[in-house]
N, CA, C and O of each residue as an XYZ file, in Angstrom:
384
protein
N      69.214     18.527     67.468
C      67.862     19.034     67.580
C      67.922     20.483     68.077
O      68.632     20.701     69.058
N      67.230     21.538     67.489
C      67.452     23.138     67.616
C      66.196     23.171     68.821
O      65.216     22.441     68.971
N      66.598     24.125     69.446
C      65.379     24.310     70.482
C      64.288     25.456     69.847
O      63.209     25.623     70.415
N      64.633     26.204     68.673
C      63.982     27.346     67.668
C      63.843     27.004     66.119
O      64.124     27.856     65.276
N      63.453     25.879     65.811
C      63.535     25.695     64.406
C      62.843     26.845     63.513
O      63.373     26.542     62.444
N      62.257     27.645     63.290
C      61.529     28.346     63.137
C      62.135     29.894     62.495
O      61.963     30.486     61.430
N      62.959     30.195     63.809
C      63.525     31.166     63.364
C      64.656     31.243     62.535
O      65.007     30.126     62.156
N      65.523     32.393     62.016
C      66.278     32.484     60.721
C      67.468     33.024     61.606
O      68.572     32.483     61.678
N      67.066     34.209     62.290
C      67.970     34.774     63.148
C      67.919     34.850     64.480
O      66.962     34.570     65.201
N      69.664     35.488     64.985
C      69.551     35.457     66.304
C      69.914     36.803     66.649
O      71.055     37.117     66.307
N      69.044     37.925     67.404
C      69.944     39.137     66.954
C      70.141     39.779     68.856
O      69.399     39.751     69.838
N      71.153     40.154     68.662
C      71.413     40.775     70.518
C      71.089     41.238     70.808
O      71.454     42.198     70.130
N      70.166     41.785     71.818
C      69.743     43.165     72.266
C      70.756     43.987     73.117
O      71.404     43.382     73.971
N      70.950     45.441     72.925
C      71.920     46.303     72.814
C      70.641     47.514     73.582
O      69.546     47.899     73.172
N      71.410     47.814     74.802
C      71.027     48.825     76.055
C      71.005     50.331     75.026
O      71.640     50.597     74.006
N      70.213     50.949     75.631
C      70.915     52.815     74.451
C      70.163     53.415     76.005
O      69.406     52.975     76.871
N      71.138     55.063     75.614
C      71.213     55.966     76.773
C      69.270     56.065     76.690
O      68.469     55.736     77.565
N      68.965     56.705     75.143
C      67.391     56.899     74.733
C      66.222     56.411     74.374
O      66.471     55.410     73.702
N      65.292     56.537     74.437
C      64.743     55.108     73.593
C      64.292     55.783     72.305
O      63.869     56.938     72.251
N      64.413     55.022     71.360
C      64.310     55.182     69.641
C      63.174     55.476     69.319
O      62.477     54.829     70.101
N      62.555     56.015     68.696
C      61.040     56.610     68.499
C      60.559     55.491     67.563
O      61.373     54.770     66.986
N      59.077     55.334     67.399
C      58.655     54.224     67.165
C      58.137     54.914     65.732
O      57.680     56.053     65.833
N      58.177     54.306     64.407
C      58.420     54.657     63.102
C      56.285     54.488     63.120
O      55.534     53.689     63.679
N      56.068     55.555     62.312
C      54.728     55.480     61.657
C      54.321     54.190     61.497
O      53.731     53.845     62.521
N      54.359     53.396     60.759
C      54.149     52.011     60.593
C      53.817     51.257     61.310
O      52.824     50.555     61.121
N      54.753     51.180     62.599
C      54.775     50.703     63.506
C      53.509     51.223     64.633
O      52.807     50.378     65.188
N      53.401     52.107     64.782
C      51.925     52.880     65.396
C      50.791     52.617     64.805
O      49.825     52.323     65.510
N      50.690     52.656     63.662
C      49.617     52.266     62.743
C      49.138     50.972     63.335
O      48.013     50.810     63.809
N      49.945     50.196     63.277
C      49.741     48.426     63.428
C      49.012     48.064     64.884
O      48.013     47.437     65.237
N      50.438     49.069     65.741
C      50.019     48.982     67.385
C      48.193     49.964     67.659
O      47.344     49.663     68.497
N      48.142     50.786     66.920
C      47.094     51.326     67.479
C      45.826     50.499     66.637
O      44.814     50.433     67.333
N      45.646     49.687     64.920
C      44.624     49.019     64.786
C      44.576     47.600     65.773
O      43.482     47.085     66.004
N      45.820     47.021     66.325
C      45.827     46.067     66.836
C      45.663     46.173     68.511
O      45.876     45.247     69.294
N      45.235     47.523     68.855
C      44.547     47.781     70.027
C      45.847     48.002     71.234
O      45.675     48.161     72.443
N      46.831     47.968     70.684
C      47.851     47.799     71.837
C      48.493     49.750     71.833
O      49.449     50.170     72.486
N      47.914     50.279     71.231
C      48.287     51.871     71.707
C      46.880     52.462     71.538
O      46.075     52.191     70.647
N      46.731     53.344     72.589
C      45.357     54.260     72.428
C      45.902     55.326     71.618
O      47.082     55.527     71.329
N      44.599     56.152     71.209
C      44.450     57.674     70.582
C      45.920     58.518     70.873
O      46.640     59.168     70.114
N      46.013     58.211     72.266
C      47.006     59.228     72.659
C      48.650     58.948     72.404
O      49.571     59.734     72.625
N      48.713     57.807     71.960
C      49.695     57.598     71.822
C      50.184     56.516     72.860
O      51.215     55.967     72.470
N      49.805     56.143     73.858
C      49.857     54.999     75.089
C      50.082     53.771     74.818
O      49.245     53.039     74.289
N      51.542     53.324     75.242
C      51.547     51.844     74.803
C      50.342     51.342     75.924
O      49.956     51.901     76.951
N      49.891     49.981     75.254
C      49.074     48.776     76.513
C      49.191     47.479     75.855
O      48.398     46.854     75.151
N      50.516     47.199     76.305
C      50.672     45.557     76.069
C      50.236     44.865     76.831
O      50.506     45.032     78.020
N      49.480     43.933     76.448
C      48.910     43.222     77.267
C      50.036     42.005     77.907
O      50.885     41.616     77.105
N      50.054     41.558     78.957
C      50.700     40.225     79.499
C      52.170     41.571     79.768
O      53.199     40.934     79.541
N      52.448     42.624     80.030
C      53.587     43.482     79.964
C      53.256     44.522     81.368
O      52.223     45.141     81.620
N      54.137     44.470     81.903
C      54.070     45.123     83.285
C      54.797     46.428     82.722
O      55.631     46.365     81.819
N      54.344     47.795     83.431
C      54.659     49.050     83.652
C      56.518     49.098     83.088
O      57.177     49.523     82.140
N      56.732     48.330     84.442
C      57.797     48.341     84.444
C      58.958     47.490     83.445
O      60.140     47.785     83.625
N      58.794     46.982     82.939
C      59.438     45.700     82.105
C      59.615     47.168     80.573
O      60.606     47.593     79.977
N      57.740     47.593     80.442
C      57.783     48.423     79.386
C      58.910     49.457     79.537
O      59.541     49.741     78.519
N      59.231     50.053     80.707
C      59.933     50.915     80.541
C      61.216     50.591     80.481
O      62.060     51.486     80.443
N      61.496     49.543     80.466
C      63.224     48.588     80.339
C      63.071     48.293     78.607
O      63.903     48.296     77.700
N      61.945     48.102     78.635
C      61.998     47.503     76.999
C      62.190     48.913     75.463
O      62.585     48.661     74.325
N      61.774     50.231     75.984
C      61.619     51.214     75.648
C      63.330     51.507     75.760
O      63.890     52.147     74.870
N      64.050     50.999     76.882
C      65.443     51.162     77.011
C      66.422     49.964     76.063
O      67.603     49.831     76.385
N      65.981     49.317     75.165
C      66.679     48.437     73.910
C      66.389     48.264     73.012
O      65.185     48.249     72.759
N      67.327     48.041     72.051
C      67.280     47.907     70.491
C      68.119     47.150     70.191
O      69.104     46.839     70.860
N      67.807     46.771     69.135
C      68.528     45.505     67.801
C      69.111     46.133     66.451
O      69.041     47.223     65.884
N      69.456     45.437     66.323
C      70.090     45.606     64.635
C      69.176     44.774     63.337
O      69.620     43.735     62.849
N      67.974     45.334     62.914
C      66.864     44.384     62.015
C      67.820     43.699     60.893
O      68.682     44.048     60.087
N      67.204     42.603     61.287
C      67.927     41.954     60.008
C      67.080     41.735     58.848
O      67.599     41.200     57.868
N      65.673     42.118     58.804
C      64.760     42.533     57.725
C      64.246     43.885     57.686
O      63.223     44.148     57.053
N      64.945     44.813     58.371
C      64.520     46.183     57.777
C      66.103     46.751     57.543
O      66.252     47.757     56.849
N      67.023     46.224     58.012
C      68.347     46.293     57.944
C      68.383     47.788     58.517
O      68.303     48.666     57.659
N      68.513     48.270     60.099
C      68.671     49.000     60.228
C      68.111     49.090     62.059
O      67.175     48.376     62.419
N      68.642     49.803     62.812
C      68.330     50.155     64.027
C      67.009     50.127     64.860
O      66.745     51.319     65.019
N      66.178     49.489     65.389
C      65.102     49.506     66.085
C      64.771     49.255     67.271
O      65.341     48.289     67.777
N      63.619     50.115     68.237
C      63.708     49.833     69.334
C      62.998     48.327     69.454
O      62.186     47.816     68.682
N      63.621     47.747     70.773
C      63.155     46.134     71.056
C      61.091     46.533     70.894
O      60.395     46.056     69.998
N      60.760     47.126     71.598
C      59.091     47.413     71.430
C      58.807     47.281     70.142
O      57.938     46.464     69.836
N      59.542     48.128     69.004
C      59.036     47.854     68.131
C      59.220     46.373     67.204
O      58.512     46.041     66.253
N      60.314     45.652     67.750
C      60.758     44.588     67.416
C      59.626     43.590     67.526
O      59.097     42.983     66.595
N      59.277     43.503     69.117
C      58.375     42.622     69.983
C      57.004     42.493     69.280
O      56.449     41.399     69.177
N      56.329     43.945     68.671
C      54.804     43.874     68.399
C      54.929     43.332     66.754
O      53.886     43.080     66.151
N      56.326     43.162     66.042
C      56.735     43.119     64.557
C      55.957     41.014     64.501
O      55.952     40.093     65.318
N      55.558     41.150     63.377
C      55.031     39.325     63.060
C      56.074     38.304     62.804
O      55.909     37.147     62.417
N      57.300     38.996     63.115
C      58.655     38.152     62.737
C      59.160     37.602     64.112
O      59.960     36.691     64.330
N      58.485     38.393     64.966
C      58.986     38.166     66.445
C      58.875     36.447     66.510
O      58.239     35.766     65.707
N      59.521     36.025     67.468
C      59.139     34.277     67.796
C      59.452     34.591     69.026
O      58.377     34.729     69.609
N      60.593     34.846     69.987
C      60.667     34.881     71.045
C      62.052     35.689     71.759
O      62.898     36.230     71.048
N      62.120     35.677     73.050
C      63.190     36.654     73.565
C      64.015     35.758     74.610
O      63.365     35.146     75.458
N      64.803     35.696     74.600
C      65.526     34.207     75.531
C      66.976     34.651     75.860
O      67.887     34.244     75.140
N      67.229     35.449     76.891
C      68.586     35.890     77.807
C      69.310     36.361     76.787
O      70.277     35.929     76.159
N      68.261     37.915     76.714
C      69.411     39.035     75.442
C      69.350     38.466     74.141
O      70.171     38.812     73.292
N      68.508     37.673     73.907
C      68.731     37.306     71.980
C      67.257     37.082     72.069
O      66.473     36.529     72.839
N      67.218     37.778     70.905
C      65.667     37.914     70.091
C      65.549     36.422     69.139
O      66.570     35.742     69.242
N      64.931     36.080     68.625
C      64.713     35.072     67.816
C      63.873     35.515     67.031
O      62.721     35.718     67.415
N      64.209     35.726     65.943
C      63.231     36.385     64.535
C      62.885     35.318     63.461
O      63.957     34.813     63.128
N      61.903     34.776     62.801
C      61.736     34.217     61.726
C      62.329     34.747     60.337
O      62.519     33.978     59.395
N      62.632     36.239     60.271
C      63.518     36.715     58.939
C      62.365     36.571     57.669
O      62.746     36.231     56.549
N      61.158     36.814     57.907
C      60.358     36.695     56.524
C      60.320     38.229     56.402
O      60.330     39.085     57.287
N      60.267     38.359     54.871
C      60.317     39.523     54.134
C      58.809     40.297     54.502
O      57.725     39.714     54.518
N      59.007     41.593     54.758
C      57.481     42.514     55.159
C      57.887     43.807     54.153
O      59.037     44.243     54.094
N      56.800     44.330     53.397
C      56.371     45.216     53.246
C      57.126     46.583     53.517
O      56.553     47.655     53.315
């Protein structure tokens, strides 16, 4: 019995000196879905100050955009399922 049936993948999260800039797309989504203002301001809700600024400090390896991303942008993505001691859990459905 899997404790994640759901998801497809398991991907590591990986520390970086910078944090990765968050791709157009990705702003688009966060700012109609209310979680960035005008200015550019993340506001996750249920997300403390501080956690954001740890989370701004990791990234993954997408296994549906096949390519480098910060965990933030991972987290607000519809593939997300959950985050469980350094491994992301992604569903792996194809986006746009």
């Amino acid at each position: 019995m899997s404790d994640t049936p759901q998801s497809k993948y398991e991907v590591p999260i990986k520390p970086v000196e910078k944090s990765l800039k968050i791709s157009d797309r990705a702003k688009t989504e966060l700012k109609s879905s209310g979680m960035m203002d005008d200015k550019g301001k993340l506001k996750l809700k249920g997300v403390s100050p501080k956690m954001l600024k740890r989370m701004k400090l990791e990234s993954i390896d997408c296994p549906v955009f096949k390519k480098e991303l910060g965990f933030v942008e991972c987290y607000v993505c519809s593939n997300f399922h959950s985050r469980i001691s350094g491994v992301v859990y992604c569903k792996g459905d194809p986006l746009e």
